[in-house]
mmCIF file of C-alpha atoms in Angstrom:
data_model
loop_
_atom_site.group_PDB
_atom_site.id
_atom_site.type_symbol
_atom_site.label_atom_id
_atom_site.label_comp_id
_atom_site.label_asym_id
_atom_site.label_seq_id
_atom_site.Cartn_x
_atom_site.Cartn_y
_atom_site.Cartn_z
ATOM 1 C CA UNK A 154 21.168 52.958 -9.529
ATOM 2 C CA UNK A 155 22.913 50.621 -11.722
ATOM 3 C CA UNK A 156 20.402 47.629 -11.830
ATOM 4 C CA UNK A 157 20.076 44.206 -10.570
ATOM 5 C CA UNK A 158 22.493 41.642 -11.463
ATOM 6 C CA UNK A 159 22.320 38.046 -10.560
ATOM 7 C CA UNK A 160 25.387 36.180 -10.385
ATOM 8 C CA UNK A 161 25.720 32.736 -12.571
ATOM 9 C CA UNK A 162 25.750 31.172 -8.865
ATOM 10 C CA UNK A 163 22.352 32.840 -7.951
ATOM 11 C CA UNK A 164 20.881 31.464 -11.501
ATOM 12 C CA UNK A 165 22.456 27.620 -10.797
ATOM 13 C CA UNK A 166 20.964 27.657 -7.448
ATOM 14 C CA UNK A 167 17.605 28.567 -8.488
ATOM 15 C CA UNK A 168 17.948 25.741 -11.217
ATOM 16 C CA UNK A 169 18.895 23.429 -9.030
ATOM 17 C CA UNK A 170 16.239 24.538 -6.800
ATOM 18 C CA UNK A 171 13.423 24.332 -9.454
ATOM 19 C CA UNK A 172 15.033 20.524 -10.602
ATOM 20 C CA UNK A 173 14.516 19.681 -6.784
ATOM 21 C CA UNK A 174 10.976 20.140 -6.874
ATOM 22 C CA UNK A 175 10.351 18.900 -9.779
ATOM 23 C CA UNK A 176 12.169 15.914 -8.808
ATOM 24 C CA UNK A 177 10.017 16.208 -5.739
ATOM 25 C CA UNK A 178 6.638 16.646 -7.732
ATOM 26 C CA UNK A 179 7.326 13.309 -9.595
ATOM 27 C CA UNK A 180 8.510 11.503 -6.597
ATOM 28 C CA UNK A 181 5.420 12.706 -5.587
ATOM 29 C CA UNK A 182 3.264 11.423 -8.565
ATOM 30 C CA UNK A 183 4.928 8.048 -7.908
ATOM 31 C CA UNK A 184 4.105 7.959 -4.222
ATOM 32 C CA UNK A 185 0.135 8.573 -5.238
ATOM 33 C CA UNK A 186 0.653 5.836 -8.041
ATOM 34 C CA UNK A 187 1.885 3.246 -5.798
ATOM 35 C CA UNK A 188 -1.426 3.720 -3.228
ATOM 36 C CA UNK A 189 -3.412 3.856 -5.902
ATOM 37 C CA UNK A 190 -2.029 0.568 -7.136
ATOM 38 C CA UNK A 191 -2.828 -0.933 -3.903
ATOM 39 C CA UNK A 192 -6.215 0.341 -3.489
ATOM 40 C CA UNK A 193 -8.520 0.739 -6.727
ATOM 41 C CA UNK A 194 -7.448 -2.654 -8.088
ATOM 42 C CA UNK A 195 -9.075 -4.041 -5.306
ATOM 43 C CA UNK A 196 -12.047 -1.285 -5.797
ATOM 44 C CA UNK A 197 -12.428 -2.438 -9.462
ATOM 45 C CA UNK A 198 -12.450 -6.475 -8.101
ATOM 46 C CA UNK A 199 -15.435 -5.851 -5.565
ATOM 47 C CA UNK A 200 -17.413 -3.844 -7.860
ATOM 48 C CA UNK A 201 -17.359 -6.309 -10.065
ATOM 49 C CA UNK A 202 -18.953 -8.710 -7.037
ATOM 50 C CA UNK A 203 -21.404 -6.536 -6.111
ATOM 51 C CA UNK A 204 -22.277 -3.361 -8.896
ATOM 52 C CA UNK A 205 -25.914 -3.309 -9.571
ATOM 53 C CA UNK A 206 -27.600 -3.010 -12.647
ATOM 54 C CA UNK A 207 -27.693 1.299 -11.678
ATOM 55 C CA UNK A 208 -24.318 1.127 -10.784
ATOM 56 C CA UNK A 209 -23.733 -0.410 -14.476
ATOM 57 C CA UNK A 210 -25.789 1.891 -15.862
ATOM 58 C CA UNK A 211 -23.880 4.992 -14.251
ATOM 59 C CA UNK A 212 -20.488 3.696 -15.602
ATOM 60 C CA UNK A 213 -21.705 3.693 -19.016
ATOM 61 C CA UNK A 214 -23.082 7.174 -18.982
ATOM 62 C CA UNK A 215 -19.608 8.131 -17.554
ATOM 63 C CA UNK A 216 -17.909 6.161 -20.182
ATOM 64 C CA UNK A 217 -20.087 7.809 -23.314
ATOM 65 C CA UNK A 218 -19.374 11.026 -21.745
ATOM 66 C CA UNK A 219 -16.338 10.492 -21.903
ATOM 67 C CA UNK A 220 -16.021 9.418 -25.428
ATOM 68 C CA UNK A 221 -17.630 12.797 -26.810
ATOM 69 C CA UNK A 222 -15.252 14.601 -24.517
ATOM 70 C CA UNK A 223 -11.990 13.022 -25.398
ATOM 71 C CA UNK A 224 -10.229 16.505 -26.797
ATOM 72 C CA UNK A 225 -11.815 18.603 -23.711
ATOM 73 C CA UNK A 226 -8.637 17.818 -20.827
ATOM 74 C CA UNK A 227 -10.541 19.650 -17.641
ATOM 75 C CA UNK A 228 -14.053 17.298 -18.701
ATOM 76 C CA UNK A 229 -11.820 14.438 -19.767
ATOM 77 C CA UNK A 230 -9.888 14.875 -15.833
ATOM 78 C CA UNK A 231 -13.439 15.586 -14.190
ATOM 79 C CA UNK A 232 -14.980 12.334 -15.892
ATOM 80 C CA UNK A 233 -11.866 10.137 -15.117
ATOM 81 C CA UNK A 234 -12.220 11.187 -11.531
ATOM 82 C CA UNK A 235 -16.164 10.587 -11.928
ATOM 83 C CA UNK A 236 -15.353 6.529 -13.226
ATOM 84 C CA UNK A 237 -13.182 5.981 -10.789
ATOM 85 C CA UNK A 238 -16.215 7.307 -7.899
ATOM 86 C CA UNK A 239 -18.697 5.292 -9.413
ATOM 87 C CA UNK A 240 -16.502 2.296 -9.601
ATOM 88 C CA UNK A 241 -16.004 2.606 -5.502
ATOM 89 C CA UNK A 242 -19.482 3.454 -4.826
ATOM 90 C CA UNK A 243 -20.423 -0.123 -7.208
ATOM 91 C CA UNK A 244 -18.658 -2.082 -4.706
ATOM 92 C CA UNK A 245 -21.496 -1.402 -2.593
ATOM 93 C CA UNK A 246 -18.735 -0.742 0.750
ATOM 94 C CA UNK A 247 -20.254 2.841 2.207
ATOM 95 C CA UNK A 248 -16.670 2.851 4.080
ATOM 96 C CA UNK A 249 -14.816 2.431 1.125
ATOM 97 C CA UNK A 250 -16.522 5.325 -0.835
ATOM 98 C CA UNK A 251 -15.444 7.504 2.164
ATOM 99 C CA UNK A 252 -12.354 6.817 1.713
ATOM 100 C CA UNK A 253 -12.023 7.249 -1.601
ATOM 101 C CA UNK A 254 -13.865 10.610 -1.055
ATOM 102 C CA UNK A 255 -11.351 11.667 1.556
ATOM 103 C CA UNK A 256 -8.539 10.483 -0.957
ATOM 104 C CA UNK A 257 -10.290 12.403 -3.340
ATOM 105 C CA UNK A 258 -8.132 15.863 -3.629
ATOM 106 C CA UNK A 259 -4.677 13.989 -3.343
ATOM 107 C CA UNK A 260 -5.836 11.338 -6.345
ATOM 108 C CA UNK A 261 -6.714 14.596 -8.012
ATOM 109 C CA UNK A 262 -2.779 15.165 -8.475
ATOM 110 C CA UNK A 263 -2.381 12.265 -10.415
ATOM 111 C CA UNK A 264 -5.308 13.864 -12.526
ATOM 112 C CA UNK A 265 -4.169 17.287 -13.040
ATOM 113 C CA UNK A 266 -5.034 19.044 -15.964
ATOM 114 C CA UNK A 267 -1.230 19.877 -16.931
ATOM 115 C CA UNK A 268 -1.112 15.904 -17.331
ATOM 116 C CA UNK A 269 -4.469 15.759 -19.498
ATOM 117 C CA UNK A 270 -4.001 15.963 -22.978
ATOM 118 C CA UNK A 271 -5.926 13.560 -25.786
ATOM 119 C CA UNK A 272 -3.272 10.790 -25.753
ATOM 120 C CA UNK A 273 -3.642 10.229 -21.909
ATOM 121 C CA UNK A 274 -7.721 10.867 -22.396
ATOM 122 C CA UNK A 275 -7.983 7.974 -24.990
ATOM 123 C CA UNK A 276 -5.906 5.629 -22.792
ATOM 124 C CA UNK A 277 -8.018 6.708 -19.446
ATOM 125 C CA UNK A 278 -11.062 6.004 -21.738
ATOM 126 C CA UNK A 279 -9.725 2.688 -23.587
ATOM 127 C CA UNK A 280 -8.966 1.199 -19.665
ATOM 128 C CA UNK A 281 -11.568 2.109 -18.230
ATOM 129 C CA UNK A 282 -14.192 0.620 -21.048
ATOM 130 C CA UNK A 283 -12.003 -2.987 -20.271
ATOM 131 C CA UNK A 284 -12.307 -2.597 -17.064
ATOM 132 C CA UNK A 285 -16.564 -1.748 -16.984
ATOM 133 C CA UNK A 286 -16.457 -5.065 -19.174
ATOM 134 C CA UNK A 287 -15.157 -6.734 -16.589
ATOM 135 C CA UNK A 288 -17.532 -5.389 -13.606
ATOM 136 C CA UNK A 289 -20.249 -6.431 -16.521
ATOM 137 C CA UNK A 290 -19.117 -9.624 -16.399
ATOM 138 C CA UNK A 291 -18.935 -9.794 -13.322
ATOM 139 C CA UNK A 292 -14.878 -11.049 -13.317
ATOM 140 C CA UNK A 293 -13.409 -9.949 -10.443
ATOM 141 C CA UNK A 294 -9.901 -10.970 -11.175
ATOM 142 C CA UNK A 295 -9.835 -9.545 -14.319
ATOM 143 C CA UNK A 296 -11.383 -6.245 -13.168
ATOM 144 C CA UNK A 297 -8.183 -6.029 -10.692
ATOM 145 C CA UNK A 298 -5.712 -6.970 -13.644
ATOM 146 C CA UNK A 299 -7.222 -4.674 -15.658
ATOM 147 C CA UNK A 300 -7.146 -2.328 -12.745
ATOM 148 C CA UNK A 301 -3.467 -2.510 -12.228
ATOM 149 C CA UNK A 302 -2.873 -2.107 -15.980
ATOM 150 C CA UNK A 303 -4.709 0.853 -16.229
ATOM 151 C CA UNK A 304 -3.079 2.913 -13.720
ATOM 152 C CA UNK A 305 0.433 1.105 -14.761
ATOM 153 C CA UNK A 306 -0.264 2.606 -17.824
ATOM 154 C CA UNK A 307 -1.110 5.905 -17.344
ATOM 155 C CA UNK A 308 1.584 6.408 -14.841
ATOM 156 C CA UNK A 309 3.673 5.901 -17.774
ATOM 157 C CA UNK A 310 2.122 8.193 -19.748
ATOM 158 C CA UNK A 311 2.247 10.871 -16.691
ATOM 159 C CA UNK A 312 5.591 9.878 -15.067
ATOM 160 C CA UNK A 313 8.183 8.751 -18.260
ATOM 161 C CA UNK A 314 11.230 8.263 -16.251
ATOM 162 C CA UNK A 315 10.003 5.353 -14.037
ATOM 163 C CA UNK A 316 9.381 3.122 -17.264
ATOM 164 C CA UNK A 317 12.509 1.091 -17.143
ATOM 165 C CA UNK A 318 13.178 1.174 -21.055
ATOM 166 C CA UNK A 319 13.764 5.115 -20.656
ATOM 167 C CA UNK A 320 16.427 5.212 -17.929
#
């Protein structure tokens, strides 16, 4: 009956342990990055081939939405996931928009709420209103620039130690 103790080995390993998977959790975060990097530039270039004047439409709604919601993270992560839907389902590819739907929960880590916060909201909102001006345009290369900007960007924001400058 004289307590618990834990011994200063005990508290290192569960340290190390919880520096492992955070490690983990932003290797992670990278991993969905990188696959996102290959696939929704190429999302935002055939939307902007093919998005209809509804599709257009949709993305703006999304976009004002957005706007009023900038200081609200779980709308803000709900209407960045919403763009980014819309966007695949303007390329007018039925196959791609199941994919994206079947991507859907493990994009949804790259949107999780503990990342939301009005600095990342305002830069999710700022690409994505270049990006719609693109698809408006109907620039494809420039929607995929954009594209790859965007997510460059916010991967930044989300995971600090792969920018270069901060290692």
């Amino acid at each position: 009956g004289s307590g618990t103790y834990i011994i200063l080995e005990d508290e290192s390993s569960v340290v190390d342990f919880l520096a492992r998977a955070i490690n983990q959790e932003k290797h992670t975060l990278s991993e969905i990055f990188q696959f996102r990097e290959l696939l929704e530039p190429q999302i935002a270039g055939l939307a902007a081939q093919n998005a209809t004047k509804e599709d257009i439409s949709i993305l703006q709604e999304i976009l004002h939405s957005q706007k009023k919601e900038l200081d609200n993270n779980a709308a803000s992560k709900d209407l960045d996931q919403d763009f980014h839907r819309a966007l695949a389902k303007a390329t007018g590819n039925s196959v791609l928009l199941q994919v994206v739907a079947l991507l859907d929960h493990i994009f949804l880590k790259s949107r999780h709420v503990y990342s939301q916060r009005p600095q990342r909201n305002r830069l999710s909102l700022n690409g994505h209103q270049e990006i719609l001006k693109a698809v408006k345009n109907e620039d494809s290369k420039t929607a995929r620039e954009l594209m790859t900007d965007h997510l460059n960007a916010i991967r930044e924001l989300v995971i600090p130690s792969n920018n270069p400058e901060n290692s």
